[in-house]
């Protein structure tokens, strides 16, 4: 489908010579060293694609004249107004922007934990890195792909043909949701392994760490609500998983998204607080406002769906699939 | 396709949001990193990504990789940017300084990685797998392995590939079939077949190190109780000229 310049191979070993790396029977530890690095990197792949796609779509939306603004012609001398007058086009562009810039901040936050763990032997940073690695892989790659598809949508028919390059971004980034452990496997790792193994203790520590930072006043109340929601949902999942073996797998993808949105709520409120008084800062503050008004409310729905038992998934008879 | 590296945002995140100028002095390995150097790395990473790598993105997609009687060729447009990425030491940016790496923070590497992914995803895959497998050797390898592999991998002379997936199993490591048999000289003989191996064979480097997930003492039954599971993580050293490795490589999966 994509990454056509990457050589994807079948390897027949045919009695080739190999050398042991690490200790016998400790291969899993060695593999995870590489895997954890690769998982963050694949998240960054999604982010890179999302950014590349956004830049194409924003440029196209500014240039493309089509239709008139609902509030009256903005560019009366031209045949039509630019795509930017249309609220739904702006929704798509701002959604991409909010996820890209939130994602960039998130990627650096995970990178920071890896540095602290590797060079300072900081155990709480190590715990956080382990908790957040599956979120970085899955959430960044999911949002990267969604962003690429949204950029394609902004282009209309021109996004479907090869010349503009958008369809290539869609094809190339799709794999980031699949390889290095599918995003479903990442979500299961997050809930089944990382959250449940310590009863949600690392999540609570993360929430404490986020709560201690100064955020933009205008977002403070909703930010606090988002943190409370994550704590509440985590406690509920930990509590119910004991009696319901199918629960972690049933709620994991929704839980991962809830965690991603909560992290982005923190990072956006931080960025809004620290943004300078110039055009760059203005873009940050208005994007933060968009994130809080239009994207963060998804967490309400996620809390509701996570509250459901695994029953709705498991009741469907196998023979009827 | 045009691409502008998000340099301003990166600088904002580093110096205003996460305040690395306060954080890094607390980490001995980064104590000497000056703000000017960090800004210069971000700017130069952005320049390589936009000016050198981005132009190879669409031509590479159009030409794609080719397979001809066992020889895998990457797109023509990849040769120059890959040489620039490796020659500039970008694969060793966060690598171990004792083996030719630059020892920069992962945070900084994240920024450069995003830019290189954006500039050309397919091309950067050869890089990211090399970085990931270098980290594996840095963490788990013997000193001799570190000395043998790391300088060449940081320099992109040798690249890494990660071989886990088999045609019948991706997520479930327990049912893998590739096996390693110990030899008298301390090496292992590897047999089995791996699929979907990114960068498993190509013409961008003189050697490819295959990090291969194998069974040691392959179990008699395919599915064995957990207590009997023995697994080992091997790297098989494949050179195109040596005769003691025979690896056949299929065509690129479309």
XYZ file of C-alpha atoms in Angstrom:
575
model
C 0.000 0.000 0.000
C 2.667 2.490 1.010
C 6.302 2.980 2.069
C 7.195 1.797 -1.411
C 10.788 2.941 -1.045
C 11.293 0.804 2.018
C 12.487 -2.716 1.241
C 10.188 -5.080 3.102
C 11.752 -8.498 2.955
C 11.228 -12.173 3.490
C 14.338 -13.631 5.108
C 15.130 -17.315 4.782
C 17.912 -18.083 7.222
C 19.001 -21.356 5.662
C 21.462 -22.290 8.406
C 23.071 -18.873 8.530
C 25.450 -17.997 11.344
C 24.229 -15.884 14.227
C 25.722 -14.510 17.392
C 24.018 -14.214 20.713
C 23.136 -10.750 21.895
C 22.675 -10.482 25.646
C 22.014 -13.628 27.620
C 20.425 -16.872 26.588
C 16.739 -16.949 27.456
C 16.728 -13.218 28.187
C 15.863 -12.288 24.656
C 12.668 -10.585 25.645
C 14.495 -7.926 27.659
C 16.834 -7.239 24.752
C 13.979 -7.100 22.330
C 12.044 -4.634 24.437
C 15.011 -2.272 24.587
C 14.761 -1.988 20.861
C 11.009 -2.205 20.737
C 10.421 0.629 23.185
C 12.732 2.861 21.233
C 11.058 1.844 17.997
C 7.577 2.396 19.400
C 8.211 6.008 20.287
C 9.895 6.468 16.933
C 6.909 5.038 15.059
C 4.711 7.468 16.978
C 6.979 10.226 15.699
C 6.502 8.823 12.218
C 2.767 9.441 12.563
C 3.459 12.904 13.896
C 5.815 13.730 11.030
C 3.218 12.605 8.490
C 0.508 14.578 10.265
C 2.641 17.727 10.140
C 3.610 17.230 6.504
C -0.044 16.677 5.561
C -1.225 19.706 7.542
C 1.247 21.985 5.822
C 0.006 20.903 2.388
C -3.652 21.286 3.387
C -3.179 24.726 4.985
C -1.366 26.023 1.912
C -4.017 24.593 -0.386
C -6.905 25.971 1.688
C -5.441 29.469 1.511
C -5.001 29.346 -2.271
C -8.107 27.501 -3.332
C -11.059 29.765 -4.118
C -14.362 28.031 -3.647
C -17.758 29.208 -2.444
C -18.566 32.225 -0.355
C -18.381 32.895 3.339
C -21.693 32.383 5.204
C -21.253 35.942 6.506
C -20.959 37.476 3.034
C -18.218 37.632 0.421
C -14.770 38.137 1.941
C -12.984 38.516 -1.347
C -15.629 40.177 -3.575
C -13.194 40.975 -6.392
C -12.386 37.316 -6.911
C -14.612 34.597 -8.311
C -14.915 33.031 -4.861
C -13.562 33.175 -1.316
C -10.749 30.941 -0.103
C -11.491 27.619 1.547
C -10.534 29.233 4.848
C -13.927 30.976 5.131
C -15.663 27.631 5.597
C -16.019 26.595 9.235
C -15.787 22.890 8.450
C -12.502 23.349 6.590
C -11.171 25.273 9.578
C -12.345 22.459 11.851
C -10.233 20.008 9.894
C -7.150 22.236 9.790
C -7.354 23.126 13.472
C -7.908 19.514 14.473
C -4.720 18.574 12.634
C -2.851 21.447 14.223
C -4.068 20.662 17.707
C -3.049 17.010 17.452
C 0.279 17.756 15.759
C 1.482 20.374 18.199
C 0.059 18.523 21.205
C 1.733 15.386 19.859
C 5.084 17.093 19.437
C 4.976 18.226 23.061
C 3.944 14.735 24.148
C 6.770 13.086 22.191
C 9.297 15.364 23.881
C 7.789 14.634 27.285
C 8.302 10.893 26.707
C 11.821 11.556 25.388
C 12.534 13.498 28.575
C 11.510 10.512 30.719
C 13.813 8.250 28.678
C 16.724 10.648 29.229
C 16.090 10.874 32.977
C 15.779 7.104 33.266
C 18.869 6.324 31.178
C 21.275 8.932 32.504
C 20.036 9.637 36.026
C 18.629 6.213 36.888
C 15.364 7.941 37.787
C 12.896 5.134 38.581
C 9.746 7.241 38.414
C 10.836 8.491 34.975
C 11.358 4.865 33.951
C 7.846 3.976 35.168
C 6.378 6.900 33.267
C 8.286 5.991 30.099
C 6.929 2.449 30.295
C 3.390 3.677 30.885
C 3.516 6.216 28.088
C 5.377 4.266 25.382
C 2.252 2.455 24.112
C 0.307 5.730 24.240
C 2.994 7.494 22.206
C 3.082 4.722 19.616
C -0.660 4.352 19.179
C -2.000 7.821 19.818
C 0.571 9.678 17.730
C 0.192 7.255 14.839
C -3.624 7.257 15.028
C -3.750 11.040 15.030
C -1.104 11.215 12.310
C -3.192 9.024 10.065
C -6.434 10.853 10.897
C -4.658 14.117 10.158
C -3.404 12.823 6.821
C -6.938 11.762 5.871
C -8.313 15.141 6.979
C -5.701 16.908 4.870
C -6.775 14.726 1.959
C -10.376 15.752 2.605
C -9.436 19.448 2.488
C -8.024 18.809 -0.988
C -11.265 17.207 -2.186
C -10.704 15.302 -5.440
C -7.165 16.675 -5.688
C -6.324 14.740 -2.563
C -7.205 11.464 -4.237
C -4.905 11.800 -7.234
C -1.152 11.362 -7.142
C 0.098 14.765 -8.291
C -0.419 16.602 -5.022
C 1.271 13.969 -2.908
C -1.455 13.767 -0.265
C -2.532 10.239 -1.136
C 1.111 9.170 -0.700
C 1.126 10.553 2.840
C -2.070 8.615 3.596
C -0.555 5.409 2.185
C 2.805 5.891 3.889
C 1.506 6.683 7.351
C -1.123 3.948 7.510
C 1.539 1.362 8.380
C 2.466 3.236 11.573
C -0.804 2.034 13.131
C -0.030 -1.548 12.178
C 3.639 -2.379 12.657
C 5.726 -2.389 15.838
C 2.741 -3.989 17.569
C -0.656 -2.949 16.237
C -2.368 -0.091 18.013
C -4.797 -2.601 19.501
C -1.836 -4.418 21.039
C -0.488 -1.095 22.342
C -3.807 -0.347 24.024
C -3.849 -3.789 25.606
C -0.261 -3.277 26.799
C -1.305 0.037 28.346
C -4.331 -1.286 30.203
C -3.546 -4.962 30.709
C 0.118 -4.597 31.591
C 0.976 -1.024 32.554
C -2.142 0.235 34.341
C -3.393 -2.931 36.009
C -0.016 -4.214 37.201
C 0.323 -1.453 39.796
C -3.376 -0.817 40.294
C -3.160 2.544 38.540
C -0.434 3.936 40.830
C 1.740 5.267 37.994
C -1.289 6.930 36.401
C -2.024 8.665 39.703
C 1.590 9.825 39.925
C 1.381 11.194 36.407
C -1.818 13.036 37.264
C -0.168 14.516 40.372
C 2.752 15.664 38.279
C 0.430 17.315 35.752
C -1.703 18.899 38.477
C 1.336 20.548 40.051
C 2.224 22.593 36.989
C 0.871 26.047 36.281
C -1.544 26.124 33.358
C -3.435 28.914 31.586
C -6.131 30.208 33.911
C -8.757 30.086 31.190
C -8.421 26.296 30.936
C -7.890 25.524 34.634
C -11.402 24.259 35.476
C -11.750 21.961 32.467
C -8.180 20.770 32.937
C -8.924 19.786 36.537
C -12.070 17.996 35.376
C -10.069 16.082 32.782
C -7.577 14.950 35.437
C -10.404 13.880 37.755
C -12.005 11.965 34.913
C -8.807 10.034 34.168
C -8.412 9.134 37.851
C -12.074 8.085 38.106
C -12.016 5.974 34.945
C -8.697 4.350 35.919
C -10.050 3.362 39.321
C -13.187 1.978 37.696
C -11.228 -0.129 35.173
C -8.847 -1.427 37.858
C -11.788 -2.327 40.091
C -13.894 -4.048 37.451
C -11.013 -5.928 35.777
C -10.726 -8.228 38.804
C -14.094 -9.839 38.124
C -14.271 -9.423 34.389
C -11.336 -10.963 32.449
C -12.532 -9.533 29.125
C -12.777 -5.987 30.428
C -9.184 -4.773 29.791
C -9.322 -5.826 26.148
C -12.816 -4.441 25.759
C -12.035 -0.920 26.986
C -8.342 -0.607 26.114
C -8.587 1.394 22.890
C -11.037 3.870 24.435
C -8.896 4.137 27.554
C -5.786 4.881 25.495
C -7.613 7.683 23.711
C -8.862 9.076 27.015
C -5.298 9.127 28.306
C -4.027 10.744 25.126
C -6.627 13.495 25.277
C -5.929 14.126 28.967
C -2.189 14.428 28.308
C -2.849 16.807 25.430
C -5.190 18.837 27.664
C -2.275 19.294 30.043
C 0.217 20.143 27.319
C -2.141 22.572 25.578
C -2.938 24.355 28.820
C 0.802 24.558 29.547
C 1.596 25.845 26.078
C -1.189 28.434 26.298
C 0.265 29.615 29.597
C 3.816 29.909 28.283
C 3.150 31.143 24.750
C 4.826 34.460 23.924
C 2.924 37.631 22.989
C 3.436 37.398 19.259
C 1.823 35.671 16.271
C 3.308 32.343 17.253
C 1.854 32.712 20.742
C -1.509 33.810 19.399
C -1.682 30.684 17.253
C -0.903 28.617 20.338
C -3.584 30.223 22.480
C -6.326 30.010 19.851
C -5.449 26.394 19.051
C -5.543 25.601 22.779
C -9.021 27.126 22.941
C -10.121 25.025 19.967
C -8.715 21.899 21.607
C -10.575 22.585 24.841
C -13.884 23.450 23.175
C -13.977 20.948 20.336
C -11.687 17.964 21.055
C -11.423 17.503 24.800
C -15.225 16.964 25.163
C -14.708 13.552 23.523
C -13.562 12.406 26.960
C -17.176 12.575 28.216
C -18.246 10.008 25.646
C -15.181 7.850 26.300
C -15.966 7.753 30.007
C -19.468 6.526 29.187
C -18.332 3.815 26.791
C -15.616 2.602 29.172
C -18.288 2.311 31.877
C -20.002 -0.402 29.815
C -19.080 -3.999 30.513
C -17.478 -6.291 27.936
C -20.881 -7.928 27.534
C -21.892 -6.000 24.436
C -18.799 -7.362 22.656
C -18.895 -10.903 23.929
C -22.642 -11.594 23.641
C -22.621 -11.616 19.867
C -22.638 -15.272 18.771
C -19.381 -16.363 17.057
C -21.282 -18.213 14.347
C -22.991 -15.034 13.216
C -19.772 -13.167 12.376
C 5.588 18.532 -1.946
C 7.017 21.237 0.242
C 7.929 20.750 3.885
C 8.917 23.302 6.451
C 10.595 21.896 9.558
C 8.730 23.008 12.726
C 11.822 24.670 14.152
C 10.078 27.479 15.992
C 7.754 25.060 17.760
C 10.683 22.805 18.676
C 12.603 25.722 20.211
C 9.473 26.805 22.107
C 8.981 23.323 23.547
C 12.622 22.840 24.488
C 13.369 26.205 26.027
C 10.018 27.583 27.133
C 7.797 24.605 27.955
C 10.226 21.929 29.191
C 13.031 24.365 30.023
C 15.914 22.109 29.088
C 18.310 24.881 30.089
C 17.332 24.035 33.689
C 16.850 20.296 33.197
C 20.012 19.299 31.339
C 22.537 20.739 33.800
C 21.024 18.231 36.274
C 22.064 15.382 33.961
C 25.834 14.969 33.951
C 26.043 13.723 30.366
C 24.323 16.871 29.090
C 25.869 19.414 31.450
C 28.057 20.924 28.749
C 25.358 21.299 26.109
C 25.098 24.964 25.246
C 21.869 26.566 24.156
C 23.552 27.697 20.937
C 24.609 24.161 20.086
C 21.100 22.819 20.698
C 19.549 25.495 18.519
C 22.127 24.780 15.824
C 21.330 21.048 15.877
C 17.605 21.759 15.467
C 18.286 24.178 12.617
C 20.683 21.852 10.812
C 18.341 18.866 11.261
C 15.596 20.984 9.735
C 17.815 21.988 6.840
C 18.793 18.398 6.013
C 15.168 17.288 6.259
C 13.765 20.040 4.049
C 16.532 20.654 1.533
C 18.170 17.255 1.189
C 15.630 14.593 2.139
C 12.223 15.997 1.115
C 13.048 16.068 -2.627
C 13.527 12.273 -2.565
C 10.057 11.582 -1.160
C 7.804 11.538 -4.211
C 10.382 10.175 -6.712
C 11.109 7.329 -4.277
C 7.422 6.457 -4.084
C 7.136 6.443 -7.848
C 10.204 4.322 -8.522
C 9.846 2.101 -5.427
C 12.233 -0.702 -4.453
C 13.003 -3.349 -7.008
C 14.045 -6.978 -6.727
C 16.059 -8.601 -9.435
C 17.326 -12.128 -8.927
C 18.118 -11.607 -5.267
C 19.418 -8.056 -5.602
C 17.307 -5.403 -3.921
C 17.676 -1.848 -5.159
C 16.317 1.197 -3.372
C 15.109 4.174 -5.422
C 17.852 6.182 -7.148
C 16.762 9.320 -5.305
C 17.662 7.749 -1.940
C 21.417 7.423 -2.371
C 22.345 11.058 -1.834
C 20.060 11.902 1.116
C 20.948 8.659 2.901
C 24.635 9.469 2.500
C 23.965 12.963 3.902
C 22.014 11.612 6.888
C 24.656 9.027 7.725
C 27.647 11.211 6.839
C 26.327 13.963 9.075
C 26.259 11.542 12.005
C 22.488 11.848 12.431
C 22.023 8.140 13.192
C 24.425 8.477 16.117
C 22.913 11.697 17.436
C 21.843 10.122 20.735
C 24.387 7.310 20.463
C 27.047 6.341 22.993
C 30.021 8.743 22.865
C 32.479 5.927 23.614
C 31.674 4.282 20.296
C 31.378 7.235 17.961
C 27.922 8.462 18.959
C 27.239 12.074 19.836
C 25.544 11.472 23.179
C 22.797 14.033 22.637
C 19.529 13.884 24.609
C 16.687 11.744 23.346
C 14.481 14.834 23.523
C 16.597 16.497 20.900
C 16.692 13.326 18.827
C 12.859 13.214 18.917
C 12.737 16.575 17.182
C 15.146 15.570 14.445
C 13.421 12.215 14.005
C 10.041 13.835 13.439
C 11.571 16.021 10.743
C 13.246 13.112 8.960
C 10.085 11.006 9.114
C 8.104 13.876 7.628
C 10.684 14.452 4.918
C 10.673 10.844 3.732
C 9.104 8.052 5.760
C 10.364 5.184 3.601
C 13.926 6.439 3.573
C 14.065 7.183 7.277
C 12.934 3.649 8.122
C 16.455 2.424 7.248
C 17.732 4.949 9.760
C 15.352 4.383 12.636
C 15.866 0.619 12.622
C 19.607 1.169 12.724
C 19.268 3.518 15.698
C 16.956 1.136 17.556
C 19.197 -1.850 17.024
C 22.280 0.183 18.012
C 20.569 0.932 21.311
C 20.018 -2.779 21.770
C 23.726 -3.507 21.298
C 24.684 -0.574 23.500
C 22.473 -1.918 26.290
C 22.916 -5.686 25.982
C 25.979 -6.363 23.827
C 29.426 -7.398 24.989
C 32.204 -4.832 24.812
C 33.525 -6.561 21.728
C 30.115 -6.420 20.073
C 29.792 -2.757 20.960
C 33.197 -2.033 19.444
C 32.456 -4.098 16.359
C 28.999 -2.852 15.550
C 28.280 0.538 17.073
C 30.749 2.813 15.247
C 29.731 1.351 11.900
C 26.027 1.531 12.680
C 26.163 5.105 13.977
C 27.903 5.953 10.721
C 25.258 4.120 8.687
C 27.931 1.938 7.076
C 26.002 -1.004 8.480
C 22.268 -0.834 9.067
C 19.983 -2.805 11.352
C 16.864 -4.835 10.691
C 14.538 -6.275 13.274
C 13.264 -9.756 12.509
C 10.417 -10.974 14.662
C 7.377 -11.635 12.528
C 6.839 -14.981 10.838
C 4.108 -15.644 8.337
C 1.893 -17.399 10.870
C 2.687 -15.227 13.897
C 3.229 -11.550 14.592
C 1.954 -10.645 18.010
C 2.313 -14.073 19.600
C 6.015 -14.658 20.221
C 5.303 -17.997 21.856
C 4.419 -19.729 18.609
C 7.400 -18.539 16.567
C 9.376 -21.278 14.814
C 12.763 -19.788 13.910
C 15.441 -21.525 15.921
C 19.068 -21.113 16.917
C 21.342 -24.112 17.481
C 24.562 -23.584 19.452
C 27.783 -24.407 17.625
C 31.114 -25.502 19.034
C 32.737 -22.147 18.219
C 30.194 -20.200 20.285
C 28.118 -19.054 17.328
C 24.632 -20.278 16.488
C 23.109 -21.762 13.419
C 19.846 -20.077 12.512
C 17.035 -21.676 10.576
C 13.569 -20.462 9.817
C 11.831 -17.769 7.826
C 10.890 -14.238 8.849
C 8.531 -11.976 6.918
C 7.729 -8.232 6.747
C 11.335 -7.411 7.628
C 11.794 -3.713 7.038
C 15.205 -2.999 5.569
C 16.016 -6.714 5.593
C 17.910 -6.360 2.334
C 18.857 -3.234 0.394
C 21.741 -1.443 -1.305
C 22.237 1.545 0.993
C 24.807 -0.048 3.298
C 27.659 -2.499 3.016
C 26.240 -4.805 5.675
C 22.891 -5.417 7.327
C 22.661 -6.725 10.874
C 19.528 -8.832 11.347
C 18.281 -8.807 14.919
C 16.434 -12.056 14.951
C 14.085 -13.478 17.512
C 14.761 -17.218 17.791
C 14.099 -20.187 19.964
C 17.069 -21.727 21.672
C 16.522 -25.451 22.261
C 13.525 -25.441 19.999
C 10.659 -27.138 21.813
C 9.432 -30.458 20.536
C 5.871 -29.274 20.653
C 4.956 -26.049 18.977
C 2.947 -24.781 21.895
C 4.736 -25.432 25.151
C 3.919 -24.474 28.704
C 5.337 -21.142 29.759
C 7.924 -22.699 32.059
C 9.598 -24.414 29.114
C 9.704 -21.466 26.834
C 13.258 -20.645 25.929
C 13.860 -17.757 23.692
C 16.892 -15.915 22.642
C 17.497 -12.776 20.723
C 20.173 -13.184 18.144
C 21.747 -11.074 15.548
C 22.804 -12.848 12.456
C 25.617 -11.162 10.665
C 24.870 -11.071 7.008
C 27.374 -9.915 4.488
C 26.794 -10.029 0.820
C 30.210 -11.447 0.058
C 30.747 -14.002 2.787
C 29.726 -17.521 1.916
C 28.851 -18.687 5.372
C 25.593 -16.831 5.397
C 22.926 -17.761 2.957
C 19.929 -15.532 3.086
C 17.468 -15.357 0.301
C 15.318 -12.318 0.048
C 11.964 -12.037 -1.629
C 10.590 -9.112 -3.557
C 9.243 -6.070 -1.729
C 5.703 -6.512 -0.501
C 3.566 -4.026 -2.390
